[in-house]
mmCIF file of C-alpha atoms in Angstrom:
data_model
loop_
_atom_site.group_PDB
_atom_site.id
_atom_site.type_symbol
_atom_site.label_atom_id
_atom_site.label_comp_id
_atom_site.label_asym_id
_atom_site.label_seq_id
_atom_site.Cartn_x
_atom_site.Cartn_y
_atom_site.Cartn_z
ATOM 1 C CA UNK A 7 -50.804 86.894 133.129
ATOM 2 C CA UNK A 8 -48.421 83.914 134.110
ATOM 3 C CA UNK A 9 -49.799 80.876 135.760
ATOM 4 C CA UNK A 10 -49.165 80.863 139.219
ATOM 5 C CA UNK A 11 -48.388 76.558 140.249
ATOM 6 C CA UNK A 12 -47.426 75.572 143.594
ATOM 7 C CA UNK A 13 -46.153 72.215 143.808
ATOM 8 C CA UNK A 14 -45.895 69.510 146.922
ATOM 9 C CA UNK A 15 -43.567 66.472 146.191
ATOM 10 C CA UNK A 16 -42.073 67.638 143.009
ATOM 11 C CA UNK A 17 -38.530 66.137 144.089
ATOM 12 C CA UNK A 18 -38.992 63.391 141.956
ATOM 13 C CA UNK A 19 -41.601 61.230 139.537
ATOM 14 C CA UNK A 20 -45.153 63.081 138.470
ATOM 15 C CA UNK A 21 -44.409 66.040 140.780
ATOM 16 C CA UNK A 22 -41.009 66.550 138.689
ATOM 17 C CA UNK A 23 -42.415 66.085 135.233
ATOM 18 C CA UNK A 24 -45.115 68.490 135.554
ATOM 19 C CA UNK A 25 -42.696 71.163 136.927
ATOM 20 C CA UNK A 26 -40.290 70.753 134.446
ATOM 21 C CA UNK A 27 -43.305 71.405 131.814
ATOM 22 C CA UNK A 28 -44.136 74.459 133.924
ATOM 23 C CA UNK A 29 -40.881 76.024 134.109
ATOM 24 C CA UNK A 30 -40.646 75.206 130.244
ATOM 25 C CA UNK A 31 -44.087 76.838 129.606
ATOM 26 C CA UNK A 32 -43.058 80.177 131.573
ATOM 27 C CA UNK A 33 -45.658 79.343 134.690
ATOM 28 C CA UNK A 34 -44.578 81.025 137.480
ATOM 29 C CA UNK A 35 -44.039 77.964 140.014
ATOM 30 C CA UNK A 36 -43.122 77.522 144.206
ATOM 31 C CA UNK A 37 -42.100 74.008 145.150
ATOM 32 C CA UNK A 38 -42.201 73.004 148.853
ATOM 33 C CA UNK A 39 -39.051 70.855 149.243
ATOM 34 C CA UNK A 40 -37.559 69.084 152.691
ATOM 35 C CA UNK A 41 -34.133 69.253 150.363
ATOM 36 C CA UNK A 42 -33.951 72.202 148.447
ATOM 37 C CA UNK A 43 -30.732 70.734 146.674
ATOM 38 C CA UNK A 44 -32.459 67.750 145.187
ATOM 39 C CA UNK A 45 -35.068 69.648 143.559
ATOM 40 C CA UNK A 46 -32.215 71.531 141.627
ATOM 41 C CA UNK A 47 -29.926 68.768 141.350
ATOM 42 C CA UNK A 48 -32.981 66.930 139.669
ATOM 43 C CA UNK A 49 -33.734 69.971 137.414
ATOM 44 C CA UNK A 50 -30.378 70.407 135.964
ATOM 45 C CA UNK A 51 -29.163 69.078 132.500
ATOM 46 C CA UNK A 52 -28.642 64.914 132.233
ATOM 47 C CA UNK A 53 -27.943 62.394 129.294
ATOM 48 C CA UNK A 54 -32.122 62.279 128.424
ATOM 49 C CA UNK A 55 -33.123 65.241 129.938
ATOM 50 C CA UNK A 56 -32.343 68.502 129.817
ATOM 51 C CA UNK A 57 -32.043 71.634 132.099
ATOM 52 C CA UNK A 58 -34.932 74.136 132.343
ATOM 53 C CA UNK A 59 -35.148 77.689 133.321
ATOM 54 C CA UNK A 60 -35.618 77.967 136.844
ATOM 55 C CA UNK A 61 -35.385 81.883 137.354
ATOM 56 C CA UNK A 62 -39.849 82.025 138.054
ATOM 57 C CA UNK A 63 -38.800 79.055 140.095
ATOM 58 C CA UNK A 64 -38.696 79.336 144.173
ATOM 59 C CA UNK A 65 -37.963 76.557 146.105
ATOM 60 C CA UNK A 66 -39.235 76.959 149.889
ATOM 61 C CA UNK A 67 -37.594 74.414 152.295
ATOM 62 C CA UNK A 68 -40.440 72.758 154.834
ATOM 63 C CA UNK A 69 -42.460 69.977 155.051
ATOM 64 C CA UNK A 70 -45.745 69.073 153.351
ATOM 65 C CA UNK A 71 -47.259 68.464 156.726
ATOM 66 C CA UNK A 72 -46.691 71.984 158.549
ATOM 67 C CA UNK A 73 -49.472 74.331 157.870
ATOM 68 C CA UNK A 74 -47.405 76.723 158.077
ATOM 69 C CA UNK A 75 -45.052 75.935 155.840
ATOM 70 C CA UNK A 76 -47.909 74.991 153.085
ATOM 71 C CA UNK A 77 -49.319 78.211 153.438
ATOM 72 C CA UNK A 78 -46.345 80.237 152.871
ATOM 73 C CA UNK A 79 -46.397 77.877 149.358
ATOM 74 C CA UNK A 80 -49.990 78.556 148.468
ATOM 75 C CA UNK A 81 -49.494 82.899 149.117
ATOM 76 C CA UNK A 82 -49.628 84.575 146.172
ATOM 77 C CA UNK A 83 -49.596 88.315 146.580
ATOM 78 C CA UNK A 84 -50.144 90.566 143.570
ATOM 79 C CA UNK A 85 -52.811 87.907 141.947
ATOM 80 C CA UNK A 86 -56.165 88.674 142.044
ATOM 81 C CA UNK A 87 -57.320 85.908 144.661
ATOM 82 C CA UNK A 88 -53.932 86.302 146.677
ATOM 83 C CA UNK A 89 -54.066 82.286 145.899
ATOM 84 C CA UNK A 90 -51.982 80.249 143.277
ATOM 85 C CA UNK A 91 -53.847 79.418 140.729
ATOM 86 C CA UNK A 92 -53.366 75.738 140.649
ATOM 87 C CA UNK A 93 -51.517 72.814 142.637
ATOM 88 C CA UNK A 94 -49.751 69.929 141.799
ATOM 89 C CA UNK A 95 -49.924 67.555 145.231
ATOM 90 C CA UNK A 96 -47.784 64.481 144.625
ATOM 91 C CA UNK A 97 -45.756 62.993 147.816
ATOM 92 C CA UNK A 98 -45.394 59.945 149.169
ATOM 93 C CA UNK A 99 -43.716 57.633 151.254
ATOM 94 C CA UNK A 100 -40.969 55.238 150.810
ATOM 95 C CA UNK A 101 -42.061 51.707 149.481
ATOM 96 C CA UNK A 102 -40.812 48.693 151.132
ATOM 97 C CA UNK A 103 -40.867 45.851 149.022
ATOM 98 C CA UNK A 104 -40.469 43.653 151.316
ATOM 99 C CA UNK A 105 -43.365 44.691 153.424
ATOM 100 C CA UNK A 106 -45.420 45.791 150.747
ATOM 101 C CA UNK A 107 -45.881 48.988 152.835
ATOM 102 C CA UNK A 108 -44.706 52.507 152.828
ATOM 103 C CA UNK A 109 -42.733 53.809 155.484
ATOM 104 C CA UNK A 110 -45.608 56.747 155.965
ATOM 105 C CA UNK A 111 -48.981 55.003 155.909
ATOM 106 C CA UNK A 112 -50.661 58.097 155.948
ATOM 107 C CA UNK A 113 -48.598 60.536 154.181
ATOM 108 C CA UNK A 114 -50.770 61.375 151.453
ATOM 109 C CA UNK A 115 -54.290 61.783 153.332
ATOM 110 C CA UNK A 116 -52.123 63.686 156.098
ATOM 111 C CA UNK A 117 -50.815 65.532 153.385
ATOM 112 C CA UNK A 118 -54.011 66.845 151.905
ATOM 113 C CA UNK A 119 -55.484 67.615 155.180
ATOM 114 C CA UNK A 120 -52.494 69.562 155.685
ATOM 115 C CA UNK A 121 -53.119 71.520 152.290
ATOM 116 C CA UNK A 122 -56.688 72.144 152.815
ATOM 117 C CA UNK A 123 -55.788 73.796 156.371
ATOM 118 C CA UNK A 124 -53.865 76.260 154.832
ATOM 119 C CA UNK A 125 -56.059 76.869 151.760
ATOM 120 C CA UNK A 126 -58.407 78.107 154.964
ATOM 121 C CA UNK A 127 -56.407 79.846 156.732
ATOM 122 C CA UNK A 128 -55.295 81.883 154.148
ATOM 123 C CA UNK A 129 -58.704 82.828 152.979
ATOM 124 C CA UNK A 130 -59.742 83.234 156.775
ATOM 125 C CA UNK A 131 -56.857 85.880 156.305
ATOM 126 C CA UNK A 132 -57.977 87.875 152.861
ATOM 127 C CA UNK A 133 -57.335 85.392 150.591
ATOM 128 C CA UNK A 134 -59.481 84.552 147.758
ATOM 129 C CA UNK A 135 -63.247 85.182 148.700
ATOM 130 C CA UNK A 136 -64.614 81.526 150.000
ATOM 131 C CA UNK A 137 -64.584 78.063 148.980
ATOM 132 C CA UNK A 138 -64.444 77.354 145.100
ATOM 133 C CA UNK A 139 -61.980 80.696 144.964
ATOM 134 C CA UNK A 140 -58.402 79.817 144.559
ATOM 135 C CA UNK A 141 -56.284 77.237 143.298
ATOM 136 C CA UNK A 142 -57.485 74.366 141.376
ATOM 137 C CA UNK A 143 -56.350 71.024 143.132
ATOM 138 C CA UNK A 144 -54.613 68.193 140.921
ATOM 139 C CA UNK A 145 -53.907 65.621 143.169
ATOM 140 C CA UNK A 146 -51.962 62.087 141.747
ATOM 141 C CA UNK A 147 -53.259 59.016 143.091
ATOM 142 C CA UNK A 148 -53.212 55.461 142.038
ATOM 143 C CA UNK A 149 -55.401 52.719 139.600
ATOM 144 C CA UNK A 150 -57.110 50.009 141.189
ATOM 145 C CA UNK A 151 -59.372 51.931 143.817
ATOM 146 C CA UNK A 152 -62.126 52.654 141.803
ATOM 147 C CA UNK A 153 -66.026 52.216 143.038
ATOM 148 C CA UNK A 154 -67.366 52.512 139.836
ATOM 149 C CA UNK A 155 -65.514 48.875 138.564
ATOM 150 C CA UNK A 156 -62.648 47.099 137.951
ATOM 151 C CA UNK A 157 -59.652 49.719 135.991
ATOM 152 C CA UNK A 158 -56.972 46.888 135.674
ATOM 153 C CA UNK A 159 -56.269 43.885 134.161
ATOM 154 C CA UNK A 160 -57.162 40.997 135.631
ATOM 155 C CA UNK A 161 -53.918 39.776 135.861
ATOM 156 C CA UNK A 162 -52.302 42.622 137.990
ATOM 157 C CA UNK A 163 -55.330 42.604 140.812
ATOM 158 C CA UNK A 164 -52.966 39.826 143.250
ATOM 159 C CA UNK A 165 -50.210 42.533 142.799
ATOM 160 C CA UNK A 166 -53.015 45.561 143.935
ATOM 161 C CA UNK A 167 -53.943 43.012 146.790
ATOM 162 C CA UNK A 168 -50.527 43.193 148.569
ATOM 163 C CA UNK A 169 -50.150 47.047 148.112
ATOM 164 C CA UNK A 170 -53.852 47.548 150.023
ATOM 165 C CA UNK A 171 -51.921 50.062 152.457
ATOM 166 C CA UNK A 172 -50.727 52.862 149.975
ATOM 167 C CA UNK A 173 -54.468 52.254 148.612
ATOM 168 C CA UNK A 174 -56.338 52.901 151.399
ATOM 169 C CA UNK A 175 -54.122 56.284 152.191
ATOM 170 C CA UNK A 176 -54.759 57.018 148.349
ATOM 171 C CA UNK A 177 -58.556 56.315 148.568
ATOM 172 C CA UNK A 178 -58.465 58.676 151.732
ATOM 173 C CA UNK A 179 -57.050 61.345 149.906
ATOM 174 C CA UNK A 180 -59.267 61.148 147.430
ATOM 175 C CA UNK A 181 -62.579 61.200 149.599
ATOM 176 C CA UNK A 182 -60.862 64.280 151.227
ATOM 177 C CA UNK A 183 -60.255 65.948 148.617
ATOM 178 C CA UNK A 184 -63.794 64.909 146.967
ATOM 179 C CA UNK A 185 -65.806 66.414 150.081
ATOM 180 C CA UNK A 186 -63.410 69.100 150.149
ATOM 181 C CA UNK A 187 -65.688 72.154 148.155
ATOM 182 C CA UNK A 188 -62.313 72.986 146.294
ATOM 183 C CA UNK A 189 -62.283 72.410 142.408
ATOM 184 C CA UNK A 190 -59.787 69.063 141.999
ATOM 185 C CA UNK A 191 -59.138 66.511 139.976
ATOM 186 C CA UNK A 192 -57.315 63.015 140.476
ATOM 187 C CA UNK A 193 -54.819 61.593 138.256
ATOM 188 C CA UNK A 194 -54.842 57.615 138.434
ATOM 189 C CA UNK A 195 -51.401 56.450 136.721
ATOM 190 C CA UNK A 196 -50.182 53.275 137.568
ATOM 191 C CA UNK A 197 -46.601 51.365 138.405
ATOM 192 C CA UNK A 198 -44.727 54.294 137.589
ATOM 193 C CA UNK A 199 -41.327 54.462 138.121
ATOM 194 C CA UNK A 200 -38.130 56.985 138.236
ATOM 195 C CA UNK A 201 -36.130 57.108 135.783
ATOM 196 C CA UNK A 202 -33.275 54.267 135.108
ATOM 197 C CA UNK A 203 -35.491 51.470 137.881
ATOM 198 C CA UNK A 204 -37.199 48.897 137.105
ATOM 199 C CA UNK A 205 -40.361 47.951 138.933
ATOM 200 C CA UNK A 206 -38.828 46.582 142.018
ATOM 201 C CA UNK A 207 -36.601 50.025 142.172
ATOM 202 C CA UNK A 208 -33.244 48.573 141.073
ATOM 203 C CA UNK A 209 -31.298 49.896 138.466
ATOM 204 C CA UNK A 210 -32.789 48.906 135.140
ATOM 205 C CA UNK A 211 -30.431 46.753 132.704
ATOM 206 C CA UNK A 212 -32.675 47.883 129.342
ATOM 207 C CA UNK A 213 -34.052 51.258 128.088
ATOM 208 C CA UNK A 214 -37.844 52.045 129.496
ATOM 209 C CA UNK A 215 -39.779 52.845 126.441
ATOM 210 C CA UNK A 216 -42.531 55.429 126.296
ATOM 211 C CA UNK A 217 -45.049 56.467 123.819
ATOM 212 C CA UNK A 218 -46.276 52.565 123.185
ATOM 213 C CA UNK A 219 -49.349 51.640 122.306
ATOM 214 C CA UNK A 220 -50.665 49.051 125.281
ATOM 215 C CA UNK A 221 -54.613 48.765 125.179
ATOM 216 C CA UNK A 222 -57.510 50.662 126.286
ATOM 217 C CA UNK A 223 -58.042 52.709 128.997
ATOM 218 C CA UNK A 224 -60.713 53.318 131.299
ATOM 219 C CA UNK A 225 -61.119 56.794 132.236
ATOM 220 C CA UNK A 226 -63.314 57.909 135.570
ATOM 221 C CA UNK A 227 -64.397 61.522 136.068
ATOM 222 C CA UNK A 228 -66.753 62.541 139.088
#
């Protein structure tokens, strides 16, 4: 049976990537979009990517922080929870560089509140049979808020100092999602960027290169 994947700020970065893979793979997939049009705009063929299949694809228009709307994401009648079987959570606010803030301090904490409520309420209305029944949670968050030690280089922790407000709203997230009962995990990337911008989001002037070889990393699991 096809994967059922529901996926919550797959516009652009992470989110994208792992629905592109999906589509590719033949997962059955529902992405909760404000603009409909940019999802498919972003899916379609360009110079170093190109199109997938987007006919198990279904794009509902709403936003990540209506129950309601989350909900109608999450439904998935004719599987044998009712539930999706996984979710890719991935939105975010807008950074300002200049403030080092995002325009949505909360947005991601908000965000998984939000997708927890409906995760409920679904199962308060015949879904799944009780916490730990459903979809399995993959939430992207961010290096550099670890309690179990120091997972960056010493010379990027001034950098992690100014961006302490898209932290905390990660860390939050995290906790939530942590306490939750739900099976989860966190991804901690770092500095990633979209494609063609460099790290201050301007227009980059040299290929990015991927695939290198840049040290060791320090992997956490709970």
């Amino acid at each position: 049976m096809s994967k059922n994947i529901a996926f919550f700020g797959a516009s652009t970065g992470c989110g994208l990537a792992a629905l592109r893979h999906s589509l590719a793979a033949g997962y059955t997939c529902t992405a909760l979009c404000r603009n409909p049009g940019r999802l498919t705009t972003a899916l379609s063929a360009t110079e170093s990517t190109p199109a997938v299949p987007q006919d198990k694809l279904r794009v509902v228009q709403g936003n990540a922080h209506s129950v309601e709307d989350v909900a109608r994401c999450l439904a998935a009648p004719g599987t044998p929870t009712g539930l999706v079987d996984a979710v890719v959570f991935s939105i975010g606010g807008a950074f300002q560089w200049k403030s080092m803030k995002i325009d949505d301090p909360t947005v991601c904490d908000r965000g998984v509140e939000t997708l927890l409520a409906a995760i409920s309420k679904l199962r308060a209305e015949g879904a799944g049979s009780g916490s730990g029944t459903g979809p399995k949670v993959v939430v992207v968050s961010t290096t550099g808020i670890s309690e179990f030690g120091r997972d960056i280089p010493l010379a990027m922790i001034p950098l992690y100092a100014a961006l302490r407000s898209p932290h905390a709203d990660k860390k939050k997230m995290e906790e939530r999602i942590r306490t939750s009962g739900e099976a989860w995990t966190a991804v901690r990337p770092s500095l990633l960027v979209e494609e063609g911008e460099d790290e201050k989001g301007e227009k980059a002037e040299k290929e990015i290169r991927v695939g290198e070889y840049l040290g060791k990393a320090v992997t956490i699991t709970y």
